XYZ file of C-alpha atoms in Angstrom:
234
model
C 0.000 0.000 0.000
C 1.194 3.539 -0.730
C 2.387 5.384 2.363
C 0.041 8.327 1.697
C -2.978 6.015 1.384
C -2.042 4.252 4.627
C -1.811 7.547 6.543
C -5.093 8.840 5.100
C -6.937 5.653 6.093
C -5.579 5.650 9.630
C -5.876 9.336 10.502
C -8.727 10.547 8.269
C -6.564 13.177 6.621
C -7.157 14.505 3.147
C -4.572 14.123 0.402
C -3.157 17.633 0.819
C -2.726 17.254 4.584
C -1.087 13.859 4.162
C 1.331 15.078 1.514
C 2.317 18.018 3.751
C 2.886 15.750 6.761
C 5.129 13.401 4.788
C 7.138 16.260 3.292
C 7.615 17.764 6.771
C 9.130 14.504 8.015
C 6.270 13.611 10.361
C 6.135 10.086 8.914
C 8.905 7.498 9.158
C 9.254 3.965 7.806
C 11.699 1.821 9.778
C 13.147 5.036 11.194
C 13.619 6.755 7.836
C 11.618 9.526 6.178
C 9.950 8.207 2.983
C 11.713 9.254 -0.210
C 8.360 9.902 -1.892
C 4.677 9.986 -0.951
C 3.979 7.039 -3.258
C 6.439 4.760 -1.441
C 5.081 1.218 -1.144
C 4.917 -0.118 2.427
C 3.468 -3.010 4.378
C 3.062 -2.004 8.006
C 2.625 -5.620 9.103
C 6.373 -6.072 8.573
C 7.593 -2.454 8.595
C 7.546 0.059 11.448
C 5.455 3.010 10.226
C 5.216 5.965 12.640
C 3.138 9.153 12.275
C 3.686 11.926 14.840
C 5.060 9.397 17.292
C 2.132 7.000 16.866
C 2.498 3.556 15.304
C 0.253 3.152 12.275
C -2.345 0.369 12.404
C -1.582 -2.039 9.605
C -3.689 -3.025 6.647
C -1.738 -6.158 5.710
C -1.259 -7.286 2.164
C -1.818 -10.933 1.307
C 1.035 -13.139 0.147
C 0.704 -16.777 -0.882
C 3.183 -19.326 -2.145
C 1.601 -21.974 -4.358
C 3.175 -25.159 -5.695
C 1.779 -25.229 -9.223
C 1.205 -28.744 -10.549
C 1.655 -29.574 -14.227
C -1.393 -29.359 -16.491
C -2.755 -26.252 -14.794
C -3.017 -22.772 -16.264
C -1.302 -19.759 -14.705
C -4.402 -17.573 -14.873
C -7.439 -16.426 -12.904
C -9.938 -18.281 -15.097
C -9.940 -20.626 -18.070
C -12.851 -22.343 -19.806
C -11.002 -25.576 -20.639
C -8.418 -26.222 -17.938
C -7.977 -25.959 -14.188
C -6.201 -22.768 -13.158
C -3.950 -22.056 -10.211
C -6.677 -19.792 -8.827
C -9.005 -22.808 -8.716
C -6.580 -24.307 -6.196
C -6.993 -21.380 -3.781
C -9.817 -22.551 -1.541
C -11.387 -20.383 1.175
C -9.435 -17.353 -0.043
C -10.795 -13.996 -1.201
C -9.257 -13.850 -4.683
C -10.879 -10.602 -5.822
C -7.692 -8.502 -5.583
C -5.080 -11.226 -5.974
C -2.925 -11.741 -9.010
C 0.034 -13.835 -10.112
C 3.570 -12.512 -9.987
C 4.813 -14.139 -13.177
C 3.600 -17.332 -14.808
C 4.631 -20.927 -15.415
C 3.590 -22.756 -18.563
C 1.119 -25.658 -18.695
C 3.766 -28.384 -18.327
C 5.935 -26.584 -15.755
C 5.466 -27.038 -12.015
C 6.810 -25.197 -9.016
C 6.781 -21.961 -7.070
C 4.283 -19.218 -7.832
C 3.868 -16.038 -5.787
C 0.318 -14.699 -5.500
C -0.363 -11.348 -3.829
C -2.449 -8.187 -3.760
C 0.684 -6.034 -3.420
C 0.700 -4.754 -6.980
C 3.817 -2.601 -6.707
C 5.817 -5.548 -5.398
C 4.694 -7.720 -8.300
C 5.550 -5.124 -10.925
C 8.967 -4.536 -9.393
C 9.852 -8.224 -9.239
C 8.848 -8.707 -12.880
C 10.718 -5.632 -14.082
C 13.717 -6.849 -16.146
C 15.864 -4.176 -14.493
C 15.295 -5.822 -11.094
C 17.280 -8.920 -12.169
C 15.282 -11.189 -9.860
C 16.853 -14.645 -9.952
C 14.882 -17.826 -10.547
C 16.153 -21.382 -10.096
C 14.659 -24.356 -11.941
C 15.143 -28.101 -11.601
C 15.437 -29.599 -15.071
C 15.235 -33.126 -16.478
C 16.351 -33.672 -20.067
C 15.852 -36.464 -22.591
C 19.428 -36.280 -23.848
C 22.405 -36.536 -21.457
C 24.029 -33.343 -20.248
C 27.749 -32.727 -20.772
C 30.310 -30.489 -19.104
C 30.485 -28.133 -22.096
C 26.828 -27.207 -21.507
C 27.890 -25.344 -18.362
C 30.170 -23.087 -20.413
C 27.508 -22.477 -23.053
C 25.013 -21.310 -20.434
C 27.654 -19.138 -18.761
C 28.487 -17.408 -22.048
C 24.867 -16.555 -22.850
C 22.733 -18.538 -25.289
C 20.789 -17.400 -28.339
C 17.129 -18.374 -28.719
C 14.387 -17.565 -31.209
C 16.985 -16.998 -33.903
C 18.624 -13.793 -32.736
C 17.733 -13.190 -29.080
C 20.911 -13.236 -26.991
C 20.242 -14.122 -23.370
C 22.157 -13.046 -20.312
C 24.646 -15.544 -18.874
C 23.006 -18.259 -16.772
C 24.380 -20.623 -14.164
C 23.982 -24.328 -14.935
C 24.700 -26.943 -12.275
C 24.653 -30.523 -13.573
C 23.382 -32.842 -10.825
C 23.071 -36.044 -12.872
C 23.325 -37.387 -16.405
C 19.877 -36.008 -17.231
C 19.345 -33.608 -14.329
C 20.424 -30.043 -13.594
C 19.597 -26.833 -11.781
C 19.661 -23.619 -13.787
C 19.665 -20.073 -12.415
C 18.430 -17.236 -14.630
C 17.616 -13.564 -14.086
C 15.304 -13.071 -17.068
C 11.730 -14.173 -17.658
C 11.129 -14.698 -21.366
C 8.370 -16.983 -22.613
C 9.417 -20.652 -22.254
C 12.978 -19.425 -21.823
C 14.446 -22.391 -19.948
C 13.059 -24.945 -22.402
C 14.421 -22.933 -25.334
C 17.829 -22.586 -23.683
C 18.240 -26.327 -23.384
C 16.836 -26.903 -26.858
C 19.495 -24.575 -28.264
C 22.106 -27.019 -26.919
C 20.301 -30.022 -28.387
C 18.534 -31.076 -25.184
C 14.786 -31.631 -24.885
C 13.374 -30.746 -21.454
C 11.025 -33.457 -20.192
C 10.404 -32.070 -16.689
C 10.714 -28.511 -15.406
C 10.111 -27.224 -11.891
C 10.769 -23.768 -10.426
C 12.198 -24.131 -6.936
C 13.236 -20.554 -6.180
C 11.931 -17.083 -7.062
C 13.949 -14.184 -5.696
C 14.398 -14.793 -1.954
C 11.548 -17.338 -1.832
C 12.352 -21.060 -1.682
C 9.730 -23.711 -2.476
C 11.249 -26.224 -0.068
C 10.062 -29.810 0.348
C 6.919 -29.457 2.482
C 4.494 -27.984 -0.059
C 3.029 -30.682 -2.312
C 1.871 -29.938 -5.881
C -1.500 -28.183 -5.719
C -0.969 -26.931 -2.173
C -0.464 -23.334 -1.067
C 0.324 -21.426 2.114
C 0.691 -17.880 3.368
C 4.207 -16.516 3.442
C 5.856 -16.318 6.841
C 6.726 -12.927 8.327
C 10.389 -13.653 7.611
C 9.601 -14.386 3.954
C 7.593 -11.174 3.589
C 10.450 -9.229 5.170
C 12.793 -10.721 2.566
C 10.616 -9.112 -0.128
C 10.886 -5.572 1.308
C 13.790 -4.625 -1.032
C 11.358 -5.157 -3.919
C 8.591 -2.948 -2.467
C 9.902 0.177 -4.252
């Protein structure tokens, strides 16, 4: 939520009064004066003070979902089950997906109503890292590591940023990327002559899928996990 909106809701100030108070340094976030009145905050994990009084929080919602294969990364779909169909007993009216995974890819999805956070994490300039577990039809070789590190070309002439490939078995690897192009990981492996047969995202920014969340399950982020997202609030 924007800092000016939070102050207006808590103290029944108009926009002009709120803007003046922020500019005069009467509002602090974690002990610092906001750089701008539109600064994005979440007072459930940040200390927001106005004239010496702690601001009551209007918490955002944050969910981690383990997307199973054969589901659509969308709110609704007429033919297939969507990840939003998996969110039971949750008010989904203001929620949206931070990024997408294709139909045959499983793994970590972040779902939130913190729009500024989502836009920032998806901004290419943010360089948010993602890690995927990959299974290939053809065996992987040591030279693949160098090819990924040098930056691969896909779609004919699109040169990708260097990526980190860790081979964990003859047909298994983890790959770390900081871009989010359509079907990028599959195309990267295909450019080296490898067909991806299984693909799972296990990490998105500071968030780690872990082992406890089964495909199709979801949970709220912990306070510690939300705090790890604060650098992406603005």
